[in-house]
Coordinates of C-alpha atoms in Angstrom, one line a residue:
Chain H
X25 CA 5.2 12.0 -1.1
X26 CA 2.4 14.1 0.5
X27 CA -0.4 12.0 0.7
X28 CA -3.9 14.3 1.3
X29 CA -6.4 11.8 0.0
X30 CA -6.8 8.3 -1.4
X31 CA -9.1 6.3 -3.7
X32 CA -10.3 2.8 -4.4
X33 CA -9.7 2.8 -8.3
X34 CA -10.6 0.1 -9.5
X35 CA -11.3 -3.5 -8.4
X36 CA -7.5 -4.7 -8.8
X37 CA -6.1 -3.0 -5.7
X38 CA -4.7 0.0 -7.7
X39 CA -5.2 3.4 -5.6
X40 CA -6.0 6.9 -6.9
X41 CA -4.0 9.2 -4.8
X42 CA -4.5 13.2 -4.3
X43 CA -6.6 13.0 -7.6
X44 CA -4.1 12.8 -9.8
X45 CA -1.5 9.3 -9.6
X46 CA -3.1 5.6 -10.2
X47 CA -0.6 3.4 -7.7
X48 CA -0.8 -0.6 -8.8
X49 CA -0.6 -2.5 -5.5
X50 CA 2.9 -3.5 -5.6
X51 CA 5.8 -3.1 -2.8
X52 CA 8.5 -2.6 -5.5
X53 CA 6.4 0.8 -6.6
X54 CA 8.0 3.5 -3.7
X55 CA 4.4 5.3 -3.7
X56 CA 2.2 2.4 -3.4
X57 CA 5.0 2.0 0.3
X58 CA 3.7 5.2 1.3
X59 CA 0.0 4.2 0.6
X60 CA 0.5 1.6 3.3
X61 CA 2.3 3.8 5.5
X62 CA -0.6 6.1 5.4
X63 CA -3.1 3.6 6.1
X64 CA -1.2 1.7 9.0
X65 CA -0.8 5.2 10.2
X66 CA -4.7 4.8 10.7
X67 CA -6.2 6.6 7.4
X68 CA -8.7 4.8 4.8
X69 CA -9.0 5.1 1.7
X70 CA -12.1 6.3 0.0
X71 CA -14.9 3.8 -1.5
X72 CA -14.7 3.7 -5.7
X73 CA -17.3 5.4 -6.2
X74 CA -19.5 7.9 -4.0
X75 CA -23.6 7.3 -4.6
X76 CA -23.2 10.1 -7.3
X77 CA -20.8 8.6 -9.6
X78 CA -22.4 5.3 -9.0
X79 CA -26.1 7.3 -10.1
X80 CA -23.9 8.9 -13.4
X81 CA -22.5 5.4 -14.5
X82 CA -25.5 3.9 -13.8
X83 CA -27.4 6.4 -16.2
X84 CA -24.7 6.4 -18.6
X85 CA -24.7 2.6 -18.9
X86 CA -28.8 2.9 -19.3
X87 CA -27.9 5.8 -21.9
X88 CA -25.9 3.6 -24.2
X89 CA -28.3 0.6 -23.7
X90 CA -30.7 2.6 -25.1
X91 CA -29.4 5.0 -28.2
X92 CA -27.8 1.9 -29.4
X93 CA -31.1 -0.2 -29.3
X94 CA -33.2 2.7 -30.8
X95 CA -29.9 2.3 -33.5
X96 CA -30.1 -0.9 -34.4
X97 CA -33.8 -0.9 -34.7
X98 CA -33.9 2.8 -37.1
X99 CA -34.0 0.5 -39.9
X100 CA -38.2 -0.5 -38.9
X101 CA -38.2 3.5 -39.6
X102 CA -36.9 4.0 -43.1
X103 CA -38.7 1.0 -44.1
X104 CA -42.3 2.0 -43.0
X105 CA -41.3 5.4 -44.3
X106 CA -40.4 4.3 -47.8
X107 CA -42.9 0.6 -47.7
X108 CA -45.3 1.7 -45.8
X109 CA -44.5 -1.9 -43.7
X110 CA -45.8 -0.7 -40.4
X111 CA -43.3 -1.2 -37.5
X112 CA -44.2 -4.0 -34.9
X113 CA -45.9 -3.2 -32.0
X114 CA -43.0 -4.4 -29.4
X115 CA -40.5 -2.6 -31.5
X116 CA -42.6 0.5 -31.2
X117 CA -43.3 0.2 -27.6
X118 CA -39.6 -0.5 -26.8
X119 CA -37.9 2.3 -28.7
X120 CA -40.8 5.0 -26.2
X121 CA -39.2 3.4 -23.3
X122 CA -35.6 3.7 -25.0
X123 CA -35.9 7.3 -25.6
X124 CA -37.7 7.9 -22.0
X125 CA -35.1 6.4 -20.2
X126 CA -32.5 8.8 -22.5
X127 CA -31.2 11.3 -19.6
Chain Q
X4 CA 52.0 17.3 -19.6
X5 CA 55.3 16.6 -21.7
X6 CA 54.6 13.3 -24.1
X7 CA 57.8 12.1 -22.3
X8 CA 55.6 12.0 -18.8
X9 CA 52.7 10.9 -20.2
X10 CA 54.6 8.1 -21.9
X11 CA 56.1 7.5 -18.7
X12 CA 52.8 7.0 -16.8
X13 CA 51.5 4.8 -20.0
X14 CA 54.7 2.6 -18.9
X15 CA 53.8 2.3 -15.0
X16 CA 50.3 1.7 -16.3
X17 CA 51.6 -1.4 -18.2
X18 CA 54.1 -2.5 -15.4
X19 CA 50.9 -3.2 -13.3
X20 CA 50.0 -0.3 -11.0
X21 CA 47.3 -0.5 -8.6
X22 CA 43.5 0.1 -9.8
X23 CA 44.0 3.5 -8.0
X24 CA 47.2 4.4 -9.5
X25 CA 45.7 3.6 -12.9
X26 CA 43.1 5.5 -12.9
X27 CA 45.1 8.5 -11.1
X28 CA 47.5 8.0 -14.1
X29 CA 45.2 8.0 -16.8
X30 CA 43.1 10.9 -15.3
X31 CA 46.3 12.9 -15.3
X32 CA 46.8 11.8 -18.9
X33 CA 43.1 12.8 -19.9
X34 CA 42.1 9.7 -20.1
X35 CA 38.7 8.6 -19.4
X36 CA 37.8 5.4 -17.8
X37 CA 34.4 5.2 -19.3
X38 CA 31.0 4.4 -17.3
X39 CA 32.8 5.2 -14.4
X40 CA 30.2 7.5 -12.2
X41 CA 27.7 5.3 -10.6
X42 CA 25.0 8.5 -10.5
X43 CA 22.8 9.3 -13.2
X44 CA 21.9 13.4 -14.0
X45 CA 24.4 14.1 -12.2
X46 CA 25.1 17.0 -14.3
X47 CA 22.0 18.3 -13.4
X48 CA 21.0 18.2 -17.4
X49 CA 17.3 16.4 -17.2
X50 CA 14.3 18.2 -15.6
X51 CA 11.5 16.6 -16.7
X52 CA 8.8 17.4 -14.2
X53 CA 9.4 20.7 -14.5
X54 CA 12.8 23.3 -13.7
X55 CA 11.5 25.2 -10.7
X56 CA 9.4 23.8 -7.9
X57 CA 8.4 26.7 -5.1
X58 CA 7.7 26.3 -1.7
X59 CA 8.5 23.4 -0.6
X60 CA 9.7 22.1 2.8
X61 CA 6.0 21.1 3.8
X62 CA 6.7 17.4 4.9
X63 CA 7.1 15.6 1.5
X64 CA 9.5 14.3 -1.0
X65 CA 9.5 16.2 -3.7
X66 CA 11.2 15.1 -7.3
X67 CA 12.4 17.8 -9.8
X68 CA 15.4 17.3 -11.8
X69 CA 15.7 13.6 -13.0
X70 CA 16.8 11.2 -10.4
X71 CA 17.1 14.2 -7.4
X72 CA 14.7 14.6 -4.8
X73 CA 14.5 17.0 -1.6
X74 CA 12.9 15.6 1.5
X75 CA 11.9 17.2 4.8
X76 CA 10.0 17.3 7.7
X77 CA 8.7 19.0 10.5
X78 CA 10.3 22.6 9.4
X79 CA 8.4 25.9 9.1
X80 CA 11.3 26.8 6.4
X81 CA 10.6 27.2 2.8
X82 CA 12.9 27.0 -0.7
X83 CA 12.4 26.8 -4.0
X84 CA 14.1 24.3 -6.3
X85 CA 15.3 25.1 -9.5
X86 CA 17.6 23.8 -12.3
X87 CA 20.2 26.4 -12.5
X88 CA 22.0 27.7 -15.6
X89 CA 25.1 28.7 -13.1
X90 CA 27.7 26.6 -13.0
X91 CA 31.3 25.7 -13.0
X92 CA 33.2 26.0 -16.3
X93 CA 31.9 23.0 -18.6
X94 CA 28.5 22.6 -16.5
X95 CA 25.5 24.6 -18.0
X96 CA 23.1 23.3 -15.2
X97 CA 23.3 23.2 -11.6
X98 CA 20.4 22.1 -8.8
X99 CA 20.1 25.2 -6.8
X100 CA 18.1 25.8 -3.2
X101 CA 17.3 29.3 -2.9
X102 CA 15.7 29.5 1.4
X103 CA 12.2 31.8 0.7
X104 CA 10.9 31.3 4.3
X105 CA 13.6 31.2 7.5
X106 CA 13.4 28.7 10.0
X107 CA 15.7 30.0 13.2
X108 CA 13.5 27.9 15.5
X109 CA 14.6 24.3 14.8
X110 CA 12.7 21.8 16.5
X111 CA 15.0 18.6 17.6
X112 CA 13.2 16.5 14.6
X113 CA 13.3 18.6 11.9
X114 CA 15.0 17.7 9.1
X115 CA 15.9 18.1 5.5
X116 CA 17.8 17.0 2.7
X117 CA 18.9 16.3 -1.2
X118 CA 18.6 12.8 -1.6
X119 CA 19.3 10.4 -4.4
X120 CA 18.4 6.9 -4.4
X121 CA 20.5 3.3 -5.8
X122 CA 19.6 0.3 -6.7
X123 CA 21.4 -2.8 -5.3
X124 CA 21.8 -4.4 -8.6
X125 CA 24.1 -1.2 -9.6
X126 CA 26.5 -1.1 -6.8
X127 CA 27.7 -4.7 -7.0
X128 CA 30.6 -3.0 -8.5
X129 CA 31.6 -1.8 -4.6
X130 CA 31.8 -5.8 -3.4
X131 CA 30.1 -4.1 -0.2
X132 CA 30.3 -6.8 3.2
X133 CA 33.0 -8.9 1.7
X134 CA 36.7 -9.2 2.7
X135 CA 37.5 -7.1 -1.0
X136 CA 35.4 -4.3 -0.8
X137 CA 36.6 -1.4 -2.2
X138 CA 36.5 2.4 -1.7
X139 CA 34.0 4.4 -3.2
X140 CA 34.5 8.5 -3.8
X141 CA 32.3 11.0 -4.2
X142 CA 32.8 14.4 -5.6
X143 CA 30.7 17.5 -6.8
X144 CA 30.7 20.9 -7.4
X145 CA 28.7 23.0 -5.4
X146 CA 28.7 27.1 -4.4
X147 CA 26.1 29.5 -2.0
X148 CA 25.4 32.9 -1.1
X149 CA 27.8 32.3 1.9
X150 CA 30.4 30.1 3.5
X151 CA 28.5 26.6 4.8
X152 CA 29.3 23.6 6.0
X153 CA 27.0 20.4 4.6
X154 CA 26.9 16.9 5.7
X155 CA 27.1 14.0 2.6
X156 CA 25.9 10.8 4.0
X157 CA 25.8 7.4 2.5
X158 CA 22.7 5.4 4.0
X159 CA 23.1 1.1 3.9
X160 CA 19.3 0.4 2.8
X161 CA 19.9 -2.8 2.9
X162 CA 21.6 -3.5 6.5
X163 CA 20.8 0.1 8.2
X164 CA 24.4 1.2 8.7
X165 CA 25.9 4.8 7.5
X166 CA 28.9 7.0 6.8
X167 CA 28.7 10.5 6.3
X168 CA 31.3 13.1 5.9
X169 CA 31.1 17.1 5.8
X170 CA 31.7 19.2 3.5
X171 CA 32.6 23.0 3.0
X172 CA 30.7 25.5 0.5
X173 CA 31.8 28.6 -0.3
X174 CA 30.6 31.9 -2.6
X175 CA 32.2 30.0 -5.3
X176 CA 32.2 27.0 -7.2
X177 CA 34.5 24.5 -5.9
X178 CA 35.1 20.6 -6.2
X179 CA 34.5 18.7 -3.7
X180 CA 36.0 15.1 -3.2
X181 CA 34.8 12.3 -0.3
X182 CA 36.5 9.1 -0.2
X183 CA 34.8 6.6 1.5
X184 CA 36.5 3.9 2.8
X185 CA 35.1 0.3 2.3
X186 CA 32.8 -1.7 4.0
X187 CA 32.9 -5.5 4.9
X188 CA 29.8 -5.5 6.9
X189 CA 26.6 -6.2 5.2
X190 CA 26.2 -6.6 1.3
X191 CA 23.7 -5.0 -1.0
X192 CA 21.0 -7.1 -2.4
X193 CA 21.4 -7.8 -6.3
X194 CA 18.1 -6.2 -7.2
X195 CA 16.0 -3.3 -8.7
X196 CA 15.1 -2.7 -5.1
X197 CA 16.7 0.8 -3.2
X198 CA 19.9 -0.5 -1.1
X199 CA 21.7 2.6 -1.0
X200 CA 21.1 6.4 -0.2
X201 CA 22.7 9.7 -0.8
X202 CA 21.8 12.1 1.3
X203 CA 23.4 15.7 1.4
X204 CA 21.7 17.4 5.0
X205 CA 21.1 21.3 4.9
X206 CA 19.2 21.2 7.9
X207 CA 18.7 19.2 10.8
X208 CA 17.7 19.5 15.1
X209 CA 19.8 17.8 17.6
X210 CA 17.4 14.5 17.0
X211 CA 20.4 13.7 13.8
X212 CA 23.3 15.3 15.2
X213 CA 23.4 14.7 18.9
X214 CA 25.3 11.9 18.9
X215 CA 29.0 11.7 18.2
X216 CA 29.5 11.8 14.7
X217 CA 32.3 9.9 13.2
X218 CA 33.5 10.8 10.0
X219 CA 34.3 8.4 7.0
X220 CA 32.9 5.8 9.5
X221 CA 30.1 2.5 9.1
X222 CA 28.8 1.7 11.3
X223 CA 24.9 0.3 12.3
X224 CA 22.6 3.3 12.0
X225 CA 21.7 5.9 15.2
X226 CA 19.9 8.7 14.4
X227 CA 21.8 10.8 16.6
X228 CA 25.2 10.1 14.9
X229 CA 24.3 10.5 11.4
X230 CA 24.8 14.4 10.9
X231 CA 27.4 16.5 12.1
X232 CA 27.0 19.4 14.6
X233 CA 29.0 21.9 12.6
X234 CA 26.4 21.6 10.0
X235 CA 24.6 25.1 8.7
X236 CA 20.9 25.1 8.8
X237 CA 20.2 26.4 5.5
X238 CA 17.2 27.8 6.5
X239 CA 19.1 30.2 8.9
X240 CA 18.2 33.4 6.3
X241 CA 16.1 33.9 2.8
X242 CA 19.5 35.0 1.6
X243 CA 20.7 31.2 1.6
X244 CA 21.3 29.5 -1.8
X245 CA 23.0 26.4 -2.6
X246 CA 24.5 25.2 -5.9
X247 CA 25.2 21.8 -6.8
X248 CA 26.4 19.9 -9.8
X249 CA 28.6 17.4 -11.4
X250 CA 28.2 14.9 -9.1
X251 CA 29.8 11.8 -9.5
X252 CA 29.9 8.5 -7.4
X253 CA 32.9 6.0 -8.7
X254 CA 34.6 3.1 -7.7
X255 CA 37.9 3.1 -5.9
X256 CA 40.0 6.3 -4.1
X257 CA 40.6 8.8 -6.9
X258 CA 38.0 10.8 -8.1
X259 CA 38.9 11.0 -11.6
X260 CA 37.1 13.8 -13.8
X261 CA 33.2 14.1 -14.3
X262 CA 31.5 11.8 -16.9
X263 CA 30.6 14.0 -19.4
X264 CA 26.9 12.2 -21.0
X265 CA 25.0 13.5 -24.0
X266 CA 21.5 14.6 -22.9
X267 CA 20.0 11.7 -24.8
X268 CA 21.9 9.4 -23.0
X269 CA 21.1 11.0 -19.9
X270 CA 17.3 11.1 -20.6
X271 CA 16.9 7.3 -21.5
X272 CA 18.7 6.6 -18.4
X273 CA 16.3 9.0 -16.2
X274 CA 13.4 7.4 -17.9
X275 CA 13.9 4.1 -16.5
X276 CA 12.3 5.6 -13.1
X277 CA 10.1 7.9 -15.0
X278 CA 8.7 8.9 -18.2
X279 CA 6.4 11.4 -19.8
X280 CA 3.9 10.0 -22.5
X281 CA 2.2 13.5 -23.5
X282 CA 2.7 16.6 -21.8
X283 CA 0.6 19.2 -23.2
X284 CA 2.3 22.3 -21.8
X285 CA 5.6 21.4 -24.4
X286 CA 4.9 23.1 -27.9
X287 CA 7.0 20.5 -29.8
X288 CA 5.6 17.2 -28.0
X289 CA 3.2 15.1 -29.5
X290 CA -0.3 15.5 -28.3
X291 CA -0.8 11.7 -29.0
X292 CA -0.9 9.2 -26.6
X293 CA -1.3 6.1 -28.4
X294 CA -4.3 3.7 -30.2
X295 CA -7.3 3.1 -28.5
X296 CA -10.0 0.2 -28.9
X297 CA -13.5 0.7 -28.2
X298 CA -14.1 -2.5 -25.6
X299 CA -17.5 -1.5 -24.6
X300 CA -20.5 1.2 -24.9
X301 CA -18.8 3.7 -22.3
X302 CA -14.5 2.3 -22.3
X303 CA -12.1 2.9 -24.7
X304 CA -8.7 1.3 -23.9
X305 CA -5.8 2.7 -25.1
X306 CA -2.1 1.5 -25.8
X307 CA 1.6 3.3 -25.3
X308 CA 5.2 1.3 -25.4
X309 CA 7.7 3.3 -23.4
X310 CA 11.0 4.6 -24.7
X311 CA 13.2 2.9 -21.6
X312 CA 12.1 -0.3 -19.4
X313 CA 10.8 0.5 -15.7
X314 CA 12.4 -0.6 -12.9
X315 CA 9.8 -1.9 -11.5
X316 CA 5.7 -1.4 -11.2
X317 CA 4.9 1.9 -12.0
X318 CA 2.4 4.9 -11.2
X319 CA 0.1 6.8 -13.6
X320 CA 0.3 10.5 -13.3
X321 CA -2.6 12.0 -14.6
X322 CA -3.6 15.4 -13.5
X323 CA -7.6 16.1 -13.6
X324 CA -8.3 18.3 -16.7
X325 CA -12.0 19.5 -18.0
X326 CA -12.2 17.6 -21.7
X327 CA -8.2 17.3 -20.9
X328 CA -7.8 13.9 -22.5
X329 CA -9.8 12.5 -25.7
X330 CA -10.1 9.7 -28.3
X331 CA -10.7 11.1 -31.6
X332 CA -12.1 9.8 -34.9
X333 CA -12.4 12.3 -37.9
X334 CA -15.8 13.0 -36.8
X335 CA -16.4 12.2 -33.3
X336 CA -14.3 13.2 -29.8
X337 CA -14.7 11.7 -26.9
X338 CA -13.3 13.4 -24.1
X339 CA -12.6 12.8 -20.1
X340 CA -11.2 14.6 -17.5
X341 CA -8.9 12.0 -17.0
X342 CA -7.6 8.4 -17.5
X343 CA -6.9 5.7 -15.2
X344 CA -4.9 1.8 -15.8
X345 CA -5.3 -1.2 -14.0
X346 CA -2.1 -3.1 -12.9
X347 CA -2.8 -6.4 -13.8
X348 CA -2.8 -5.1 -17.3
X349 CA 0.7 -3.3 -17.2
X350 CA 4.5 -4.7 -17.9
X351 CA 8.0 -2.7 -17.3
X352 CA 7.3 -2.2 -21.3
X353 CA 4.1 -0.8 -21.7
X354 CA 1.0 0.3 -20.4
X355 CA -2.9 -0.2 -21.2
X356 CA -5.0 2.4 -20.1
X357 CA -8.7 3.7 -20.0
X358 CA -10.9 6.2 -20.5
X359 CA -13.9 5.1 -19.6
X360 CA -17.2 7.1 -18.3
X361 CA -18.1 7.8 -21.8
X362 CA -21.1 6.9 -23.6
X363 CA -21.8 5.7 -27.2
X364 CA -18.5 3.8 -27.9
X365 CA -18.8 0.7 -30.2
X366 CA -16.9 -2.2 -29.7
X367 CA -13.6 -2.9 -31.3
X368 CA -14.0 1.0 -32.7
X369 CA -10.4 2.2 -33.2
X370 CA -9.5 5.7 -31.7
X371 CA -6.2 8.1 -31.8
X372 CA -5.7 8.9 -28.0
X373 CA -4.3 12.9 -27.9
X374 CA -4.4 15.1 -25.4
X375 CA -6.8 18.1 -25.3
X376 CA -5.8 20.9 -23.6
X377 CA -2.2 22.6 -22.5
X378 CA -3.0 21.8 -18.9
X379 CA -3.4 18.2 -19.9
X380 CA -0.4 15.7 -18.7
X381 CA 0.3 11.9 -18.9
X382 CA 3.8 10.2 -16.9
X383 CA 4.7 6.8 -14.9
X384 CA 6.8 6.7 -12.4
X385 CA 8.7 4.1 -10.9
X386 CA 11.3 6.0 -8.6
X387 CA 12.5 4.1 -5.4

């Protein structure tokens, strides 16, 4: 195998090498041999995650935090539109800062 | 052959001839002896990475048919791999080497080679480092754009000793047939792990051949010994080529006719080292990649049970694809540019995946995995 770059994939010692194969951290695997080749040969592999995909995941965590709390809180909605019950306070301060933090 | 002579042989095979003579006599009958060749693809029938592979001879290893690889270093030659529909009357497929790039300046370490890789568990057979063992005999067909002279070499994973032999090609298709004579030094280990090596060198600098090489030989490995001068560089013109199929590995002194397989056969064996899930470039394969949970807001994990048992841990292949991968509902997609698994949640029998980086899943949602685009490509590996 041509090895041009290597990954941390994941917090199990599996490795994501030239983009495209996920090697478990085994010596029976052949290509998980040349991994270790490659670093004893004085090469390290790349962090997880570079700042950017740690800023998307980040974002995209905060992103489904959010839409599902302004989901499971749509029902205060219909009922003040159909009752007239007005929507708590809280409820309506949280679902602004749900929506603003919505990227 | 008259009934009377085959009737004859049946009657030395009764009066208790020798394995060899047995197996001479029922070859000459037509006789098969069934599970007899040791190599798997060795008609050349299963490709499924792909049937042509083009420049390669970049230090690598490079898998294309099932089960054969070619490896090299340190050349400046170049050749494309191909499965072949030339071959030798009852062969429809041959592996061919076609040189694209010369190399007439050979450094002394530059090497390459066809190699194909055993497991120790599968060679038991051979009784290899006891008082017993037995012969082994190799044959194949192989043709080139030229006379050529090859070495085949059997590499001792296990205890680092070697025996190689040459061989002669010509412009046409012709059997060859190694016997290799037994070995009482050093035993393969009774495992999944790689204990033995085929190698068939087409080109090589003095650092392999200049030594004394000893043909139909073990002995402890030297680097120097283990290819022979008189070998052709086959990277010695872009007019070089090399053919080579029905290749058969079998116990014992006679090299009895190729072992037919069926291709299904052939393919659950090959899938043992390596499988394709989805492959989205193949019209009449299933886009679908298995069932997938929702575990949490941005990870779906998905599920697929594997037609043949690995050998051992395997790698994901999963090439990076825009929207190339997606879990579908019948009114939402979500879709990644790729996939990833974690080992501690795969067995030889299956695999649990993830597409994760996604937003709005709910927990324990149920998906249908498929892939999304023709680019789009899912395989383990577990090749030695």
């Amino acid at each position: 195998m041509n090895i041009e770059t290597v990954k941390i994939e994941n917090n199990e010692g599996d490795f994501r090498v030239n983009g495209t194969m996920i090697v478990p951290p085994s010596t029976d695997n052949a290509d998980y041999v040349f991994v270790q080749e490659w670093i004893a040969a004085g090469n390290t592999p790349a962090p997880q995650y570079t700042d950017e995909e740690i800023a998307f995941n980040t974002q995209a965590e905060l992103n489904a935090t959010s839409q599902a709390y302004l989901a499971s809180t749509d029902w205060y909605i219909t009922r003040y539109a159909e009752t007239a019950v007005a929507v708590p306070e809280a409820v309506t301060l949280a679902r602004a800062t749900a929506r603003e933090a919505i990227v | 052959m008259s009934k009377a002579r085959n009737l004859s042989l049946l009657s030395a095979v009764e009066a208790g001839a020798t394995a060899d003579q047995t197996k001479a006599d029922l070859n000459a009958i037509g006789v098969s002896g069934g599970r007899k060749n040791i190599i798997i693809n060795g008609g050349m029938q299963v490709a499924q990475r792909g049937t042509s592979s083009a420049g390669l001879g970049a230090d690598a290893t490079t898998y294309l048919l099932d089960r054969w690889a070619f490896g090299t270093g340190g050349t400046a030659g170049r050749l494309t791999m191909s499965q072949d529909s030339d071959g030798p009357a009852g062969f429809a497929n041959s592996l061919k080497l076609d040189c694209t790039t010369a190399d007439t300046s050979i450094a002394a370490g530059e090497q390459s080679y066809l190699i194909y890789k055993f497991e120790g568990q599968d060679l038991q057979q051979l009784k290899k480092g006891t008082s017993s063992s037995e012969s082994m005999t190799l044959s194949f067909y192989v043709k080139g754009n030229a006379a050529a002279t090859y070495t085949a070499e059997f590499y001792d994973a296990d205890n680092n000793r070697h025996n190689g032999q040459t061989f002669s090609v010509t412009t046409s298709w012709n059997k060859v047939t190694l016997t290799y004579v037994p070995d009482t030094t050093g035993a393969y280990n009774d495992d999944n792990a790689l204990s033995l090596y085929l190698f068939i060198w087409i080109h090589t600098g003095t650092t392999m051949t200049s030594g004394t090489f000893a043909s139909n030989t073990w002995s402890a490995s030297a680097s120097n010994t283990r290819v022979s001068a008189s070998n052709t560089s086959f990277f010695d013109s872009t007019s070089r080529t090399l053919n080579i199929t029905g290749v058969q590995l079998e116990l014992g002194s006679v090299a009895t006719d190729f072992e037919h397989r069926s291709y299904a056969e052939n393919l659950l064996a090959c899938q043992r080292y390596y499988e394709i899930i989805a492959d989205g470039s193949r019209a009449n394969d299933s886009p679908y990649f298995g069932v997938g949970q929702g575990v949490k807001s941005d990870q779906i994990n998905w599920f697929y049970d594997f037609k043949a048992e690995k050998r051992a841990t395997f790698t994901l292949i999963v090439p990076t694809v825009s929207n190339g991968y997606a879990a579908k509902t019948h009114s939402t997609t979500k879709s990644h540019s790729t996939l990833g698994f974690t080992s501690v949640h795969q067995s030889l029998h299956s695999i649990m995946g993830y597409m994760t980086n996604i937003g709005g899943v709910t927990e324990q949602s149920c998906w249908q995995m498929q892939l999304n685009s023709a680019s789009a490509h899912i395989a383990v590996s577990a090749e030695l």
